[in-house]
Amino acid sequence: MIIHETQVAPEWVDYNGHMNDAEYARVFSQACDALIEHIGLDDAGREQHGYTIYTLETHLCYRREAHQGQSLNVDLTLLDSDAKRLHVFFAMLDEESNLLATSEQMLMGIEKASGRPGPFPEAIASAVAALPQVDSDAWSELAGRTIAIRR
Protein backbone atom coordinates (compact mmCIF):
# COMPACT_ATOMS: atom_id res chain seq x y z
CA MET A 1 0.00 0.00 0.00
CA ILE A 2 1.34 3.44 -0.88
CA ILE A 3 1.49 5.22 2.48
CA HIS A 4 3.28 8.44 1.45
CA GLU A 5 3.83 10.51 -1.70
CA THR A 6 6.20 13.45 -2.13
CA GLN A 7 8.74 15.02 -4.52
CA VAL A 8 12.46 15.63 -4.18
CA ALA A 9 12.77 19.22 -2.93
CA PRO A 10 15.58 21.44 -4.28
CA GLU A 11 17.15 21.73 -0.81
CA TRP A 12 17.43 17.92 -0.62
CA VAL A 13 19.88 17.77 -3.53
CA ASP A 14 23.56 17.52 -2.59
CA TYR A 15 26.89 18.28 -4.26
CA ASN A 16 26.59 15.08 -6.32
CA GLY A 17 23.43 16.36 -8.02
CA HIS A 18 21.06 13.86 -6.41
CA MET A 19 19.08 13.48 -3.21
CA ASN A 20 21.32 13.49 -0.14
CA ASP A 21 21.35 10.30 1.92
CA ALA A 22 19.88 12.07 4.96
CA GLU A 23 16.88 13.11 2.88
CA TYR A 24 16.01 9.50 2.13
CA ALA A 25 15.75 9.08 5.91
CA ARG A 26 13.51 12.19 6.02
CA VAL A 27 11.11 10.71 3.46
CA PHE A 28 10.99 7.39 5.31
CA SER A 29 10.36 9.27 8.57
CA GLN A 30 7.46 11.07 6.89
CA ALA A 31 6.16 7.68 5.69
CA CYS A 32 6.40 6.38 9.25
CA ASP A 33 4.39 9.41 10.44
CA ALA A 34 1.79 8.65 7.75
CA LEU A 35 1.60 5.04 8.99
CA ILE A 36 1.16 6.20 12.58
CA GLU A 37 -1.66 8.51 11.51
CA HIS A 38 -3.18 5.74 9.36
CA ILE A 39 -3.52 3.43 12.39
CA GLY A 40 -5.19 6.16 14.44
CA LEU A 41 -2.33 7.80 16.29
CA ASP A 42 -2.58 11.30 14.85
CA ASP A 43 -2.55 14.19 17.35
CA ALA A 44 -6.11 13.43 18.51
CA GLY A 45 -5.47 9.68 18.73
CA ARG A 46 -2.29 10.11 20.76
CA GLU A 47 -4.19 12.38 23.15
CA GLN A 48 -7.24 10.11 23.35
CA HIS A 49 -5.27 6.90 23.94
CA GLY A 50 -2.33 8.40 25.87
CA TYR A 51 -0.19 6.38 23.51
CA THR A 52 2.50 6.97 20.91
CA ILE A 53 5.05 5.14 18.74
CA TYR A 54 8.85 5.26 19.00
CA THR A 55 11.32 4.03 16.39
CA LEU A 56 13.73 1.49 17.87
CA GLU A 57 15.82 0.62 14.81
CA THR A 58 16.11 1.58 11.16
CA HIS A 59 18.02 -0.05 8.32
CA LEU A 60 18.27 1.93 5.07
CA CYS A 61 19.37 0.52 1.72
CA TYR A 62 20.06 2.88 -1.18
CA ARG A 63 19.41 1.38 -4.62
CA ARG A 64 19.13 4.28 -7.13
CA GLU A 65 19.60 8.04 -7.19
CA ALA A 66 16.66 10.40 -6.88
CA HIS A 67 16.80 13.85 -8.49
CA GLN A 68 15.24 17.27 -7.92
CA GLY A 69 11.52 17.36 -8.67
CA GLN A 70 11.26 13.58 -9.00
CA SER A 71 8.07 12.00 -7.64
CA LEU A 72 8.53 9.56 -4.78
CA ASN A 73 6.02 6.98 -3.57
CA VAL A 74 6.62 5.00 -0.40
CA ASP A 75 5.05 1.55 -0.24
CA LEU A 76 4.41 -0.10 3.13
CA THR A 77 4.49 -3.78 4.05
CA LEU A 78 4.00 -5.05 7.58
CA LEU A 79 6.56 -7.81 8.08
CA ASP A 80 5.49 -8.74 11.61
CA SER A 81 3.80 -7.41 14.72
CA ASP A 82 2.97 -8.35 18.26
CA ALA A 83 0.99 -6.68 21.04
CA LYS A 84 3.25 -3.61 21.13
CA ARG A 85 5.69 -3.71 18.18
CA LEU A 86 5.58 -3.27 14.42
CA HIS A 87 8.27 -4.59 12.08
CA VAL A 88 7.70 -2.62 8.88
CA PHE A 89 9.30 -2.44 5.46
CA PHE A 90 9.09 0.71 3.34
CA ALA A 91 10.06 0.73 -0.34
CA MET A 92 10.67 4.11 -2.02
CA LEU A 93 9.66 4.02 -5.67
CA ASP A 94 9.88 6.49 -8.52
CA GLU A 95 7.01 7.29 -10.91
CA GLU A 96 7.85 4.18 -12.98
CA SER A 97 7.90 1.94 -9.87
CA ASN A 98 11.70 1.59 -9.92
CA LEU A 99 13.06 0.85 -6.45
CA LEU A 100 15.11 3.79 -5.14
CA ALA A 101 15.61 2.79 -1.51
CA THR A 102 14.22 0.71 1.33
CA SER A 103 13.85 1.25 5.05
CA GLU A 104 13.20 -1.59 7.45
CA GLN A 105 12.08 -0.38 10.87
CA MET A 106 11.16 -1.73 14.29
CA LEU A 107 8.57 0.46 15.99
CA MET A 108 7.45 0.26 19.62
CA GLY A 109 4.17 1.35 21.19
CA ILE A 110 4.69 3.55 24.23
CA GLU A 111 2.25 4.53 26.97
CA LYS A 112 2.75 8.27 27.31
CA ALA A 113 2.03 8.49 31.06
CA SER A 114 4.75 6.01 32.01
CA GLY A 115 7.07 6.45 29.02
CA ARG A 116 7.26 2.66 28.92
CA PRO A 117 6.29 0.12 26.27
CA GLY A 118 2.71 -1.07 26.43
CA PRO A 119 0.22 -2.99 24.30
CA PHE A 120 -1.60 -1.22 21.49
CA PRO A 121 -5.00 0.15 22.49
CA GLU A 122 -7.76 -2.02 21.00
CA ALA A 123 -8.65 0.40 18.18
CA ILE A 124 -4.98 0.71 17.19
CA ALA A 125 -4.48 -3.07 17.31
CA SER A 126 -7.45 -3.48 14.94
CA ALA A 127 -5.96 -0.95 12.51
CA VAL A 128 -2.59 -2.73 12.67
CA ALA A 129 -4.29 -6.06 11.90
CA ALA A 130 -5.72 -4.50 8.71
CA LEU A 131 -2.29 -3.47 7.34
CA PRO A 132 -0.94 -5.41 4.33
CA GLN A 133 1.26 -8.20 5.68
CA VAL A 134 3.28 -10.91 3.98
CA ASP A 135 4.51 -14.26 5.29
CA SER A 136 8.21 -14.40 6.12
CA ASP A 137 8.90 -16.59 3.08
CA ALA A 138 7.54 -13.78 0.84
CA TRP A 139 9.60 -10.93 2.33
CA SER A 140 11.61 -8.76 -0.01
CA GLU A 141 15.20 -9.97 -0.36
CA LEU A 142 16.19 -6.61 1.15
CA ALA A 143 14.30 -7.29 4.41
CA GLY A 144 16.05 -8.90 7.35
CA ARG A 145 19.53 -8.06 6.12
CA THR A 146 22.51 -7.41 8.33
CA ILE A 147 25.43 -5.12 7.66
CA ALA A 148 28.70 -6.95 7.20
CA ILE A 149 31.74 -7.13 4.97
CA ARG A 150 31.28 -10.45 3.24
CA ARG A 151 34.46 -12.48 2.90
GROMACS .gro file of N, CA, C and O in nm, residues 21-98:
model
  312
   21ASP      N    1   2.174   1.149   0.117
   21ASP     CA    2   2.135   1.030   0.192
   21ASP      C    3   2.046   1.060   0.313
   21ASP      O    4   1.953   0.985   0.343
   22ALA      N    5   2.070   1.170   0.380
   22ALA     CA    6   1.988   1.207   0.496
   22ALA      C    7   1.843   1.235   0.456
   22ALA      O    8   1.751   1.212   0.534
   23GLU      N    9   1.823   1.280   0.334
   23GLU     CA   10   1.688   1.311   0.288
   23GLU      C   11   1.606   1.186   0.260
   23GLU      O   12   1.483   1.188   0.272
   24TYR      N   13   1.672   1.077   0.224
   24TYR     CA   14   1.601   0.950   0.213
   24TYR      C   15   1.541   0.916   0.350
   24TYR      O   16   1.426   0.873   0.360
   25ALA      N   17   1.623   0.934   0.455
   25ALA     CA   18   1.575   0.908   0.591
   25ALA      C   19   1.458   1.000   0.624
   25ALA      O   20   1.362   0.957   0.691
   26ARG      N   21   1.462   1.126   0.579
   26ARG     CA   22   1.351   1.219   0.602
   26ARG      C   23   1.222   1.166   0.540
   26ARG      O   24   1.117   1.164   0.604
   27VAL      N   25   1.231   1.120   0.415
   27VAL     CA   26   1.111   1.071   0.346
   27VAL      C   27   1.058   0.947   0.417
   27VAL      O   28   0.937   0.933   0.436
   28PHE      N   29   1.145   0.857   0.459
   28PHE     CA   30   1.099   0.739   0.531
   28PHE      C   31   1.039   0.776   0.667
   28PHE      O   32   0.944   0.714   0.713
   29SER      N   33   1.094   0.879   0.733
   29SER     CA   34   1.036   0.927   0.857
   29SER      C   35   0.895   0.983   0.834
   29SER      O   36   0.803   0.959   0.913
   30GLN      N   37   0.879   1.056   0.723
   30GLN     CA   38   0.746   1.107   0.689
   30GLN      C   39   0.650   0.991   0.660
   30GLN      O   40   0.532   0.996   0.697
   31ALA      N   41   0.699   0.886   0.595
   31ALA     CA   42   0.616   0.768   0.569
   31ALA      C   43   0.576   0.700   0.700
   31ALA      O   44   0.462   0.654   0.715
   32CYS      N   45   0.669   0.696   0.794
   32CYS     CA   46   0.640   0.638   0.925
   32CYS      C   47   0.532   0.721   0.995
   32CYS      O   48   0.438   0.666   1.055
   33ASP      N   49   0.543   0.853   0.987
   33ASP     CA   50   0.439   0.941   1.044
   33ASP      C   51   0.304   0.915   0.978
   33ASP      O   52   0.201   0.912   1.045
   34ALA      N   53   0.304   0.894   0.847
   34ALA     CA   54   0.179   0.865   0.775
   34ALA      C   55   0.120   0.732   0.823
   34ALA      O   56  -0.001   0.720   0.839
   35LEU      N   57   0.205   0.632   0.845
   35LEU     CA   58   0.160   0.504   0.899
   35LEU      C   59   0.097   0.524   1.036
   35LEU      O   60  -0.012   0.471   1.064
   36ILE      N   61   0.165   0.597   1.122
   36ILE     CA   62   0.116   0.620   1.258
   36ILE      C   63  -0.021   0.689   1.254
   36ILE      O   64  -0.112   0.652   1.329
   37GLU      N   65  -0.035   0.786   1.166
   37GLU     CA   66  -0.166   0.851   1.151
   37GLU      C   67  -0.269   0.754   1.095
   37GLU      O   68  -0.384   0.753   1.139
   38HIS      N   69  -0.228   0.671   1.000
   38HIS     CA   70  -0.318   0.574   0.936
   38HIS      C   71  -0.378   0.477   1.039
   38HIS      O   72  -0.494   0.437   1.027
   39ILE      N   73  -0.301   0.437   1.139
   39ILE     CA   74  -0.352   0.343   1.239
   39ILE      C   75  -0.424   0.413   1.355
   39ILE      O   76  -0.465   0.346   1.450
   40GLY      N   77  -0.439   0.545   1.345
   40GLY     CA   78  -0.519   0.616   1.444
   40GLY      C   79  -0.442   0.691   1.550
   40GLY      O   80  -0.500   0.734   1.650
   41LEU      N   81  -0.313   0.709   1.530
   41LEU     CA   82  -0.233   0.780   1.629
   41LEU      C   83  -0.188   0.917   1.579
   41LEU      O   84  -0.073   0.956   1.596
   42ASP      N   85  -0.283   0.989   1.518
   42ASP     CA   86  -0.258   1.130   1.485
   42ASP      C   87  -0.262   1.207   1.618
   42ASP      O   88  -0.266   1.146   1.726
   43ASP      N   89  -0.256   1.339   1.611
   43ASP     CA   90  -0.255   1.419   1.735
   43ASP      C   91  -0.371   1.382   1.827
   43ASP      O   92  -0.353   1.359   1.947
   44ALA      N   93  -0.491   1.374   1.770
   44ALA     CA   94  -0.611   1.343   1.851
   44ALA      C   95  -0.603   1.202   1.907
   44ALA      O   96  -0.638   1.179   2.024
   45GLY      N   97  -0.558   1.107   1.827
   45GLY     CA   98  -0.547   0.968   1.873
   45GLY      C   99  -0.445   0.951   1.983
   45GLY      O  100  -0.467   0.876   2.079
   46ARG      N  101  -0.331   1.019   1.970
   46ARG     CA  102  -0.229   1.011   2.076
   46ARG      C  103  -0.284   1.069   2.206
   46ARG      O  104  -0.260   1.012   2.314
   47GLU      N  105  -0.359   1.177   2.195
   47GLU     CA  106  -0.419   1.238   2.315
   47GLU      C  107  -0.526   1.147   2.373
   47GLU      O  108  -0.528   1.122   2.494
   48GLN      N  109  -0.614   1.096   2.289
   48GLN     CA  110  -0.724   1.011   2.335
   48GLN      C  111  -0.675   0.883   2.403
   48GLN      O  112  -0.725   0.845   2.508
   49HIS      N  113  -0.576   0.818   2.343
   49HIS     CA  114  -0.527   0.690   2.394
   49HIS      C  115  -0.411   0.704   2.492
   49HIS      O  116  -0.375   0.605   2.557
   50GLY      N  117  -0.351   0.824   2.501
   50GLY     CA  118  -0.233   0.840   2.587
   50GLY      C  119  -0.122   0.746   2.541
   50GLY      O  120  -0.052   0.685   2.622
   51TYR      N  121  -0.105   0.740   2.410
   51TYR     CA  122  -0.019   0.638   2.351
   51TYR      C  123   0.052   0.695   2.229
   51TYR      O  124  -0.003   0.779   2.159
   52THR      N  125   0.173   0.649   2.205
   52THR     CA  126   0.250   0.697   2.091
   52THR      C  127   0.339   0.583   2.039
   52THR      O  128   0.338   0.473   2.092
   53ILE      N  129   0.414   0.612   1.935
   53ILE     CA  130   0.505   0.514   1.874
   53ILE      C  131   0.646   0.572   1.872
   53ILE      O  132   0.665   0.688   1.836
   54TYR      N  133   0.743   0.491   1.910
   54TYR     CA  134   0.885   0.526   1.900
   54TYR      C  135   0.950   0.434   1.797
   54TYR      O  136   0.911   0.318   1.783
   55THR      N  137   1.051   0.485   1.729
   55THR     CA  138   1.132   0.403   1.639
   55THR      C  139   1.249   0.347   1.718
   55THR      O  140   1.325   0.421   1.780
   56LEU      N  141   1.264   0.214   1.715
   56LEU     CA  142   1.373   0.149   1.787
   56LEU      C  143   1.495   0.126   1.699
   56LEU      O  144   1.609   0.132   1.746
   57GLU      N  145   1.471   0.095   1.571
   57GLU     CA  146   1.582   0.062   1.481
   57GLU      C  147   1.539   0.089   1.338
   57GLU      O  148   1.423   0.070   1.302
   58THR      N  149   1.635   0.132   1.258
   58THR     CA  150   1.611   0.158   1.116
   58THR      C  151   1.729   0.105   1.036
   58THR      O  152   1.844   0.123   1.074
   59HIS      N  153   1.698   0.042   0.923
   59HIS     CA  154   1.802  -0.005   0.832
   59HIS      C  155   1.767   0.045   0.692
   59HIS      O  156   1.668   0.002   0.634
   60LEU      N  157   1.849   0.135   0.640
   60LEU     CA  158   1.827   0.193   0.507
   60LEU      C  159   1.917   0.127   0.404
   60LEU      O  160   2.034   0.101   0.430
   61CYS      N  161   1.860   0.100   0.287
   61CYS     CA  162   1.937   0.052   0.172
   61CYS      C  163   1.911   0.147   0.055
   61CYS      O  164   1.795   0.173   0.022
   62TYR      N  165   2.017   0.197  -0.004
   62TYR     CA  166   2.006   0.288  -0.118
   62TYR      C  167   2.028   0.208  -0.246
   62TYR      O  168   2.128   0.139  -0.260
   63ARG      N  169   1.933   0.218  -0.340
   63ARG     CA  170   1.941   0.138  -0.462
   63ARG      C  171   1.964   0.223  -0.588
   63ARG      O  172   2.033   0.181  -0.678
   64ARG      N  173   1.901   0.340  -0.597
   64ARG     CA  174   1.913   0.428  -0.713
   64ARG      C  175   1.909   0.573  -0.666
   64ARG      O  176   1.855   0.604  -0.561
   65GLU      N  177   1.962   0.660  -0.748
   65GLU     CA  178   1.960   0.804  -0.719
   65GLU      C  179   1.822   0.862  -0.746
   65GLU      O  180   1.751   0.819  -0.837
   66ALA      N  181   1.786   0.961  -0.665
   66ALA     CA  182   1.666   1.040  -0.688
   66ALA      C  183   1.711   1.183  -0.716
   66ALA      O  184   1.810   1.230  -0.660
   67HIS      N  185   1.639   1.252  -0.804
   67HIS     CA  186   1.680   1.385  -0.849
   67HIS      C  187   1.572   1.489  -0.823
   67HIS      O  188   1.454   1.455  -0.807
   68GLN      N  189   1.613   1.614  -0.821
   68GLN     CA  190   1.524   1.727  -0.792
   68GLN      C  191   1.395   1.718  -0.874
   68GLN      O  192   1.397   1.695  -0.994
   69GLY      N  193   1.283   1.735  -0.804
   69GLY     CA  194   1.152   1.736  -0.867
   69GLY      C  195   1.094   1.598  -0.892
   69GLY      O  196   0.977   1.585  -0.929
   70GLN      N  197   1.173   1.494  -0.873
   70GLN     CA  198   1.126   1.358  -0.900
   70GLN      C  199   1.018   1.318  -0.800
   70GLN      O  200   1.028   1.345  -0.680
   71SER      N  201   0.914   1.252  -0.849
   71SER     CA  202   0.807   1.200  -0.764
   71SER      C  203   0.856   1.078  -0.689
   71SER      O  204   0.926   0.992  -0.745
   72LEU      N  205   0.817   1.069  -0.563
   72LEU     CA  206   0.853   0.956  -0.478
   72LEU      C  207   0.726   0.899  -0.416
   72LEU      O  208   0.642   0.974  -0.365
   73ASN      N  209   0.712   0.769  -0.422
   73ASN     CA  210   0.602   0.698  -0.357
   73ASN      C  211   0.663   0.599  -0.259
   73ASN      O  212   0.756   0.527  -0.295
   74VAL      N  213   0.610   0.594  -0.138
   74VAL     CA  214   0.662   0.500  -0.040
   74VAL      C  215   0.555   0.394  -0.012
   74VAL      O  216   0.444   0.426   0.032
   75ASP      N  217   0.592   0.271  -0.042
   75ASP     CA  218   0.505   0.155  -0.024
   75ASP      C  219   0.534   0.093   0.112
   75ASP      O  220   0.650   0.084   0.155
   76LEU      N  221   0.430   0.049   0.180
   76LEU     CA  222   0.441  -0.010   0.313
   76LEU      C  223   0.404  -0.157   0.310
   76LEU      O  224   0.303  -0.195   0.250
   77THR      N  225   0.484  -0.239   0.377
   77THR     CA  226   0.449  -0.378   0.405
   77THR      C  227   0.477  -0.404   0.552
   77THR      O  228   0.584  -0.369   0.602
   78LEU      N  229   0.381  -0.463   0.620
   78LEU     CA  230   0.400  -0.505   0.758
   78LEU      C  231   0.465  -0.643   0.754
   78LEU      O  232   0.408  -0.738   0.699
   79LEU      N  233   0.587  -0.653   0.806
   79LEU     CA  234   0.656  -0.781   0.808
   79LEU      C  235   0.612  -0.866   0.926
   79LEU      O  236   0.596  -0.987   0.914
   80ASP      N  237   0.589  -0.800   1.040
   80ASP     CA  238   0.549  -0.874   1.161
   80ASP      C  239   0.497  -0.774   1.263
   80ASP      O  240   0.523  -0.653   1.253
   81SER      N  241   0.426  -0.824   1.361
   81SER     CA  242   0.380  -0.741   1.472
   81SER      C  243   0.348  -0.830   1.590
   81SER      O  244   0.329  -0.951   1.576
   82ASP      N  245   0.347  -0.768   1.706
   82ASP     CA  246   0.297  -0.835   1.826
   82ASP      C  247   0.213  -0.733   1.902
   82ASP      O  248   0.171  -0.633   1.843
   83ALA      N  249   0.190  -0.754   2.028
   83ALA     CA  250   0.099  -0.668   2.104
   83ALA      C  251   0.145  -0.523   2.114
   83ALA      O  252   0.062  -0.434   2.136
   84LYS      N  253   0.276  -0.498   2.096
   84LYS     CA  254   0.325  -0.361   2.113
   84LYS      C  255   0.431  -0.319   2.012
   84LYS      O  256   0.483  -0.208   2.020
   85ARG      N  257   0.465  -0.404   1.915
   85ARG     CA  258   0.569  -0.371   1.818
   85ARG      C  259   0.521  -0.393   1.676
   85ARG      O  260   0.438  -0.479   1.649
   86LEU      N  261   0.580  -0.313   1.586
   86LEU     CA  262   0.558  -0.327   1.442
   86LEU      C  263   0.694  -0.341   1.376
   86LEU      O  264   0.784  -0.263   1.401
   87HIS      N  265   0.707  -0.442   1.290
   87HIS     CA  266   0.827  -0.459   1.208
   87HIS      C  267   0.780  -0.427   1.066
   87HIS      O  268   0.704  -0.503   1.007
   88VAL      N  269   0.822  -0.311   1.016
   88VAL     CA  270   0.770  -0.262   0.888
   88VAL      C  271   0.881  -0.252   0.784
   88VAL      O  272   0.999  -0.238   0.817
   89PHE      N  273   0.838  -0.256   0.659
   89PHE     CA  274   0.930  -0.244   0.546
   89PHE      C  275   0.872  -0.141   0.451
   89PHE      O  276   0.760  -0.156   0.403
   90PHE      N  277   0.948  -0.034   0.428
   90PHE     CA  278   0.909   0.071   0.334
   90PHE      C  279   0.995   0.059   0.209
   90PHE      O  280   1.117   0.041   0.219
   91ALA      N  281   0.934   0.071   0.093
   91ALA     CA  282   1.006   0.073  -0.034
   91ALA      C  283   0.977   0.206  -0.102
   91ALA      O  284   0.861   0.240  -0.125
   92MET      N  285   1.082   0.283  -0.132
   92MET     CA  286   1.067   0.411  -0.202
   92MET      C  287   1.078   0.384  -0.352
   92MET      O  288   1.177   0.327  -0.399
   93LEU      N  289   0.975   0.427  -0.423
   93LEU     CA  290   0.966   0.402  -0.567
   93LEU      C  291   0.956   0.533  -0.644
   93LEU      O  292   0.899   0.631  -0.594
   94ASP      N  293   1.007   0.532  -0.767
   94ASP     CA  294   0.988   0.649  -0.852
   94ASP      C  295   0.856   0.634  -0.928
   94ASP      O  296   0.780   0.539  -0.906
   95GLU      N  297   0.828   0.728  -1.019
   95GLU     CA  298   0.701   0.729  -1.091
   95GLU      C  299   0.683   0.608  -1.184
   95GLU      O  300   0.572   0.576  -1.225
   96GLU      N  301   0.792   0.539  -1.214
   96GLU     CA  302   0.785   0.418  -1.298
   96GLU      C  303   0.797   0.290  -1.214
   96GLU      O  304   0.822   0.182  -1.267
   97SER      N  305   0.782   0.305  -1.083
   97SER     CA  306   0.790   0.194  -0.987
   97SER      C  307   0.928   0.130  -0.977
   97SER      O  308   0.942   0.015  -0.934
   98ASN      N  309   1.034   0.206  -1.015
   98ASN     CA  310   1.170   0.159  -0.992
   98ASN      C  311   1.202   0.177  -0.844
   98ASN      O  312   1.170   0.280  -0.785
   0.00000   0.00000   0.00000
